[in-house]
Every structure is written in structure tokens, then in C-alpha cells.
Coordinates of C-alpha atoms in Angstrom, one line a residue:
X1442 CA 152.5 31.7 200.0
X1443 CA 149.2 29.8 199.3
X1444 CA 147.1 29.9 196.2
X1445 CA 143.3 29.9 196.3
X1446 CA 143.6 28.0 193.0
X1447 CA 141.1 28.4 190.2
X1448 CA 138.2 30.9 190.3
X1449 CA 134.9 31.1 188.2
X1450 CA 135.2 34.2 186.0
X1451 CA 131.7 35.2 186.3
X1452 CA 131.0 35.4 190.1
X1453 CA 135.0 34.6 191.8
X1454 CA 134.0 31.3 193.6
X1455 CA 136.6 29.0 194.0
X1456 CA 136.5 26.3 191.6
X1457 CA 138.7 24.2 193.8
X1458 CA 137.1 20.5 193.6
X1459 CA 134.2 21.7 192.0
X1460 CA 132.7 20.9 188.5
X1461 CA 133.2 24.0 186.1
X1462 CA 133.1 24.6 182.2
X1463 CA 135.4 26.8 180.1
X1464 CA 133.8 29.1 177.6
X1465 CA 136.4 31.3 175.6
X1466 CA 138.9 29.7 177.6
X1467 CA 137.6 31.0 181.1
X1468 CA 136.3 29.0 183.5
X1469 CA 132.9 29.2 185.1
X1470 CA 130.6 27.3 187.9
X1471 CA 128.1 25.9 186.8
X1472 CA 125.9 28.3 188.0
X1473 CA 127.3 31.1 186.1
X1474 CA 128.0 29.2 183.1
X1475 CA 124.1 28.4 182.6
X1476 CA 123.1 32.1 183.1
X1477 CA 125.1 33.2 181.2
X1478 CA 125.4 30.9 178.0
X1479 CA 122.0 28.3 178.5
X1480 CA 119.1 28.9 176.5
X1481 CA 115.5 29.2 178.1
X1482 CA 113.0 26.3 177.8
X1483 CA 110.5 27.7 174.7
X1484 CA 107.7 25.6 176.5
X1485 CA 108.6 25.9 180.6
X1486 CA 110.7 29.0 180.0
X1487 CA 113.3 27.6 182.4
X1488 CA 117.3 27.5 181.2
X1489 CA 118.1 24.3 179.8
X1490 CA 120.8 23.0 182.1
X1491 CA 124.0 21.8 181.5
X1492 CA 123.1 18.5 182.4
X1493 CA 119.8 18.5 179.7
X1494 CA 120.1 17.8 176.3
X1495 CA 118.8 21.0 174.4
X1496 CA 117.0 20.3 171.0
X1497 CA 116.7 23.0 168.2
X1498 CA 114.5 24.0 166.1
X1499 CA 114.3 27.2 164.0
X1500 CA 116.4 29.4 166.9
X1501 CA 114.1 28.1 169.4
X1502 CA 115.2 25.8 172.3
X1503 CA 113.7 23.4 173.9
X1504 CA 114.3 20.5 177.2
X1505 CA 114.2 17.1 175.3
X1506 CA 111.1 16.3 177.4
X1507 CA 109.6 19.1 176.9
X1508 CA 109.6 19.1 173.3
X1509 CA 106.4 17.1 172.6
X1510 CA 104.0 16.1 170.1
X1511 CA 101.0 18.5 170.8
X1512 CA 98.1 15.5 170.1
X1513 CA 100.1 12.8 171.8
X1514 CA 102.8 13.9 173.8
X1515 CA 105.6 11.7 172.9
X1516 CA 109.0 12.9 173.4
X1517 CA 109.9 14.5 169.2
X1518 CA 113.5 14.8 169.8
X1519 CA 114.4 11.4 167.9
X1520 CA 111.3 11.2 165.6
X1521 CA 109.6 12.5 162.4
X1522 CA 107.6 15.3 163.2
X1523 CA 105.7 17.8 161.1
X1524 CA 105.1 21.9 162.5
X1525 CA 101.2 22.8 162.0
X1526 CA 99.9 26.1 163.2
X1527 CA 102.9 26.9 164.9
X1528 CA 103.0 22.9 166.7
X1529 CA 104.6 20.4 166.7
X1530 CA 102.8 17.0 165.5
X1531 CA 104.3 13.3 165.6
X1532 CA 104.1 11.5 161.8
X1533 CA 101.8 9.4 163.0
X1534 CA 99.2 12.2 164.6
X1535 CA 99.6 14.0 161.6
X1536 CA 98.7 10.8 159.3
X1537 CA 96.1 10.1 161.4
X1538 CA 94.4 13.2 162.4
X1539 CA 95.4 16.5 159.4
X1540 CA 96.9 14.2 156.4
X1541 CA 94.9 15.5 153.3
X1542 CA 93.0 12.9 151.3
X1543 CA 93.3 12.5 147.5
X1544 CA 90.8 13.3 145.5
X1545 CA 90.5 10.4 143.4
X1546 CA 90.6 7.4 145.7
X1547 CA 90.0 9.5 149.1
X1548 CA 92.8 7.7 151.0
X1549 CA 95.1 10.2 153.2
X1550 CA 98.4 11.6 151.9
X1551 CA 100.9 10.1 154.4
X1552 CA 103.8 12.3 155.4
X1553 CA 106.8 12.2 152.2
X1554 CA 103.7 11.0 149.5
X1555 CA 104.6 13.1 146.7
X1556 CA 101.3 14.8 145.8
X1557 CA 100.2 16.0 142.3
X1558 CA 98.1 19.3 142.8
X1559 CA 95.6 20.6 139.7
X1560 CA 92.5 23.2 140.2
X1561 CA 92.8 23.0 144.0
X1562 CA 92.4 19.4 144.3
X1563 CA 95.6 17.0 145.4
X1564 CA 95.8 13.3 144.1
X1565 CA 98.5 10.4 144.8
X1566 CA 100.6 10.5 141.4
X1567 CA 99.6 7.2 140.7
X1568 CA 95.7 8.4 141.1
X1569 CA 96.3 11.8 138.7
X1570 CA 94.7 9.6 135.6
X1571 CA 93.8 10.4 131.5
X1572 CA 90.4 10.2 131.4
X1573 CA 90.8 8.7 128.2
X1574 CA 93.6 5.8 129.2
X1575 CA 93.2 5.6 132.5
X1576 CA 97.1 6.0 132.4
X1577 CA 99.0 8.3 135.1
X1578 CA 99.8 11.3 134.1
X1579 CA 102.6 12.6 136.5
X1580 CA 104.3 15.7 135.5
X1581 CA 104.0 14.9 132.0
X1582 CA 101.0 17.7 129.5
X1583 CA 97.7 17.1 129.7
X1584 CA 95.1 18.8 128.5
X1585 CA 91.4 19.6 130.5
X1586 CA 88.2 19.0 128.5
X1587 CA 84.9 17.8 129.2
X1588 CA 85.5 18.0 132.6
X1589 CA 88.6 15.7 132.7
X1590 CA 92.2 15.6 132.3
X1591 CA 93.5 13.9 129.4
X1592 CA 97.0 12.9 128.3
X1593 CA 98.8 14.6 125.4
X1594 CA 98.8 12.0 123.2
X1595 CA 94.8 11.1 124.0
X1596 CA 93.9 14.7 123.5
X1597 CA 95.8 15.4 120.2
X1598 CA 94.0 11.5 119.1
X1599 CA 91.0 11.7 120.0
X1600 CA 90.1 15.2 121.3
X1601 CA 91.9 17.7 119.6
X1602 CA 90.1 19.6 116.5
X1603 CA 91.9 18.8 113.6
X1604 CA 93.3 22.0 111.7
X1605 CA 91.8 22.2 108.1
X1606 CA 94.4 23.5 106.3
X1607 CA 97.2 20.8 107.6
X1608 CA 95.3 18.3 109.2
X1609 CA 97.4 18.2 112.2
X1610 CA 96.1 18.5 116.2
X1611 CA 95.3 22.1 117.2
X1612 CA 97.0 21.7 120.7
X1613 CA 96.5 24.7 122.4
X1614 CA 94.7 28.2 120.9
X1615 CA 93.2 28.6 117.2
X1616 CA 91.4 30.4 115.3
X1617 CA 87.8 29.7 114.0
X1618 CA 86.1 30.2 110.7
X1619 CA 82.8 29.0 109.3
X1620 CA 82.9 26.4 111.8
X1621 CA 86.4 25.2 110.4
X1622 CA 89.2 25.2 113.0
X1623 CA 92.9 26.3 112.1
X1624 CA 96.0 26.6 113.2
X1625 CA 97.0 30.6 113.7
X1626 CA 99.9 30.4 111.5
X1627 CA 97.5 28.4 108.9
X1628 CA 94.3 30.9 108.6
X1629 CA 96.2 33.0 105.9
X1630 CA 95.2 35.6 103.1
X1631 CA 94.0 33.6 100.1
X1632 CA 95.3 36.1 98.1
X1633 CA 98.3 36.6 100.0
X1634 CA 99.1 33.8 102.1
X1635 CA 99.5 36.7 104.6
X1636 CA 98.7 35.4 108.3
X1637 CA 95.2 36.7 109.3
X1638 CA 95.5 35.5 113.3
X1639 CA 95.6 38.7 114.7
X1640 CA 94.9 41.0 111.5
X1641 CA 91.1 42.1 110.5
X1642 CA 89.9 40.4 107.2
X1643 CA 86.6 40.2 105.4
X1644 CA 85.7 37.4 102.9
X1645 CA 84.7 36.7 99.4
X1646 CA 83.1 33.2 98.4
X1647 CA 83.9 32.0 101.6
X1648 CA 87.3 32.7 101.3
X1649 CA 89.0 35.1 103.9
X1650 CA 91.2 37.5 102.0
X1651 CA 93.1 40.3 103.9
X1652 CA 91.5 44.0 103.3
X1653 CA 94.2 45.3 100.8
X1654 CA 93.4 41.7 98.3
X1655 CA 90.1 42.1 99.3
X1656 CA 89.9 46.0 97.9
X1657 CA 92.7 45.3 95.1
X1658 CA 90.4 42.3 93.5
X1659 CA 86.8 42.8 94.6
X1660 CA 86.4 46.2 94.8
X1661 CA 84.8 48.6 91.8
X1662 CA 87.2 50.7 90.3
X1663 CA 86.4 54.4 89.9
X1664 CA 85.2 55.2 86.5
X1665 CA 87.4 58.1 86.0
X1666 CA 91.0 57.3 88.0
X1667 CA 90.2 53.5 87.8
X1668 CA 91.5 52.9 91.6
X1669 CA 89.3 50.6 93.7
X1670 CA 86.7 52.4 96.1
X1671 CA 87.0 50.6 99.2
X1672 CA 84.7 52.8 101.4
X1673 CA 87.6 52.4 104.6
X1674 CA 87.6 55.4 106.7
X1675 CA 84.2 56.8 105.9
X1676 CA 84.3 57.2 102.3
X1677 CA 81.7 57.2 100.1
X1678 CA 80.9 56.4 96.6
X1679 CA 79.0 57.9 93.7
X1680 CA 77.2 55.5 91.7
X1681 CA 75.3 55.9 88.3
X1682 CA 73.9 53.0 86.3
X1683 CA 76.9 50.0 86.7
X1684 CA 79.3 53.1 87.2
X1685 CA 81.0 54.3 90.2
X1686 CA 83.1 57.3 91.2
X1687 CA 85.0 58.8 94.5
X1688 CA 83.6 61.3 95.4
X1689 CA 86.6 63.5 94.6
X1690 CA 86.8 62.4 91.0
X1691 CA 82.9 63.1 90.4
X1692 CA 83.5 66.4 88.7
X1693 CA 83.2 67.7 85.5
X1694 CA 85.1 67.1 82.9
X1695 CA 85.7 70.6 81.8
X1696 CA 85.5 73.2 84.7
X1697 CA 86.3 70.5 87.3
X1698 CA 83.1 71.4 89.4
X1699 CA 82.3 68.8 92.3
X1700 CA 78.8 67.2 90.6
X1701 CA 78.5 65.3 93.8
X1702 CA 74.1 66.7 94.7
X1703 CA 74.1 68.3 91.7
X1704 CA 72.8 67.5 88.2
X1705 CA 75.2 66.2 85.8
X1706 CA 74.9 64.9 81.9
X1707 CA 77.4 62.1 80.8
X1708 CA 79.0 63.0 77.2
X1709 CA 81.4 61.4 75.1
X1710 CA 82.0 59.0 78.2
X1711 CA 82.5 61.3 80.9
X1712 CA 80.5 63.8 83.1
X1713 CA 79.7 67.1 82.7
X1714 CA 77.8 69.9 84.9
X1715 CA 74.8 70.7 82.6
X1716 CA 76.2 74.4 81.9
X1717 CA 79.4 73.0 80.3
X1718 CA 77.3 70.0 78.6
X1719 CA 74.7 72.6 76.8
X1720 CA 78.0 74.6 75.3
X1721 CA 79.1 71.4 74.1
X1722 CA 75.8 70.5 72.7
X1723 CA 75.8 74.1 71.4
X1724 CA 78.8 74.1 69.6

């Protein structure tokens, strides 16, 4: 009994003599095997053969000679190559032709230049310079005044304002008062020593006190309860001579009658409404 001998599992040719290739241990022409298992050409659109070298990038395919620099059209497939736009550009191209140029010294960035970016400008590290120095900067702080970059150490020297209360750099935010600058945690109460950064204050000789030191030691006392009268919240005040009163303790001494629009007579160091004052001149 005679055998036809091997077949190709996709279309039953004989394989007898013939080149085939096994996929998942079947064998197939070569015909079947690149319909089946070839990619298409991502420029031509034709199946890269069996006999073509197929070069990836990003799950697209591509015939070695097809894939291309898109300026000069040399073969990519063994070369540095950059993607802009969606193509494919040769190192060379893309020095020549798209590189970005440094801001400083205007030459291009060539391709693997480590770049130092700042206010949508890009400079060669060695080109990203104190103003002050002249020293490269790198990835290390810096510090933009005056329209230049400077290094930490330049800026805290001969930049910086100097904080009044310690004397040291103010590096990044402060807080100014009368033209003095301070550190946030050193603009304090000086009755207190209570930071005043982020608090609401008032001052006294210059001095910036907190509102409860500034009421406690500035503020007149109320004649008759002897408590300050700060005037916070809308209150008001009832002054006589050097005297002063809340309103709520301007009453009279004897029926307790708010005096506050009305007329009152002060007796024996206190107030009275004039009906309680002429009994006690009466009597």
C-alpha cells in the first residue's frame, strides 16, 4: 500500500519534496503558513514572507526595507531612530532637522543629551547657570529673582532678605512688617510670643501684639466692672471726662436704669439717673 507522505494541514497539498514549516506541531506550505501566521507590511500592506525579516515596533510590522527613515530613507532596522508625529526619523535627521536648541547657548539638543527644562525653556545641564556664580545648577535648588536663576547658596548670601528677629535667610515665604522681613514662625505676639503668621494682630509702639494682649494691656478698663472695652464685634463705649463704661454697665447705681442717651449725675463716684441723684441730694 503506498503513502502519499506528508500533507500541509491548511490546504492538503503534499509536502513531499517541498519546503514546509511546522506551527503547533503541524506542518504547512509555505503558502498557507504565511496566510495564516505572517503579518502585513504596515507601509505596503503586503504579508511579510517567510523569507523577509519582519521588524517590530509597537505591535506594528514592517519588511526591513520598508521600514525607513521618513526624511532620508535609510533602512532603520539596525539604527537609532526617534518616532515624530507618528514617523519614523534616523538620529541624524532628527539632529539635523527637529533637535530643540538650548536656550542659553542656542546649539541643538542631540538625541540622549540630558536636557534641564524650567519656565518652558530647555538648556544643556551644563548651560542651566547661577546667575550669580555662573556655576551649573543641575537638579540641585535654585531660587528665581530678578529675572534669573540663582543657586541656593547665592540666593540665601547675597539675595535672600535677612529675617530680623534671627538674622537667618528667609528662603522661601515670609511675612512683612514695617518694612522688616521675618520668618513666619519668628513674627510672634510681643506679649505672648504667640505666632502671628496666619492670626490677625494690631500694634502698639510699633510692636505687633496679638488682639487678646493687645485688649488685656492697652485697652481702657470699664469704670464700673473694670474689664477692658475692646470695641470687637460692634461694641461701643460710653465715655465721660477720662472715664469709660460698656454700655451694659452704664446704669445707675440705684435703680439700675440704662443711662446710655439719657442724662445722668455722677455721686459719691458713681452714676446716677437724675431722679435717684435728687433723692440722694434730698435726703
Amino acid at each position: 500500500m503506498s503513502s502519499r507522505g506528508p500533507q500541509c494541514f491548511g490546504c492538503e497539498v503534499s509536502l513531499a519534496g517541498k519546503q514546509y514549516l511546522l506551527q503547533d506541531s503541524n506542518k504547512y506550505c509555505v503558502n498557507c503558513f504565511e496566510s495564516y501566521y505572517c503579518n502585513p507590511c504596515n507601509t505596503c500592506g503586503k504579508v511579510i514572507g517567510t523569507d523577509c525579516r519582519d521588524v517590530t515596533y509597537k505591535d506594528q510590522h514592517y519588511h526591513e526595507l520598508c521600514f525607513t527613515c521618513s526624511v532620508c530613507d535609510n533602512p532603520l532596522a539596525d539604527t537609532s531612530f526617534t518616532n515624530r508625529d507618528g514617523k519614523f526619523v534616523c538620529v541624524s535627521c532628527y539632529d539635523d532637522k527637529f533637535a530643540p536648541k538650548c536656550h542659553e547657548c542656542g546649539k541643538k539638543f542631540k538625541a540622549g543629551t540630558r536636557r534641564m527644562e524650567y519656565g518652558g525653556l530647555q538648556y544643556h545641564e551644563a548651560c542651566f547657570r547661577c546667575a550669580t556664580c555662573g556655576r551649573s545648577i543641575g537638579t540641585k535648588s535654585f531660587v528665581k529673582r530678578d529675572g534669573g536663576v540663582h543657586c541656593e547658596n547665592c540666593f540665601e548670601s547675597n539675595i535672600a532678605s535677612k529675617c530680623v528677629k534671627c538674622s537667618k535667610p528667609i528662603k522661601t515665604s515670609g511675612v512683612t512688617y514695617r518694612d522688616d522681613a521675618y520668618h513666619g514662625k519668628c513674627f510672634i505676639c510681643a506679649g505672648c510670643d504667640v505666632c502671628l503668621a496666619n492670626e490677625k494682630f494690631t500694634s502698639h509702639d510699633d510692636q505687633p501684639f496679638c488682639l487678646k494682649c493687645h485688649v488685656d494691656k492697652f485697652s481702657k478698663k470699664c469704670y464700673k466692672c473694670q474689664k477692658p472695652i475692646t470695641g470687637l464685634g460692634g461694641g461701643k463705649m460710653i465715655s465721660f471726662e477720662d472715664l469709660g463704661w460698656h454700655v451694659d454697665c452704664f446704669t445707675c447705681r440705684t435703680c439700675s436704669t440704662a443711662l446710655e442717651g439719657q442724662g445722668f449725675v455722677m455721686l459719691e463716684d458713681d452714676t446716677f439717673c437724675a431722679g435717684c441723684a435728687d433723692a440722694i441730694e434730698v435726703n
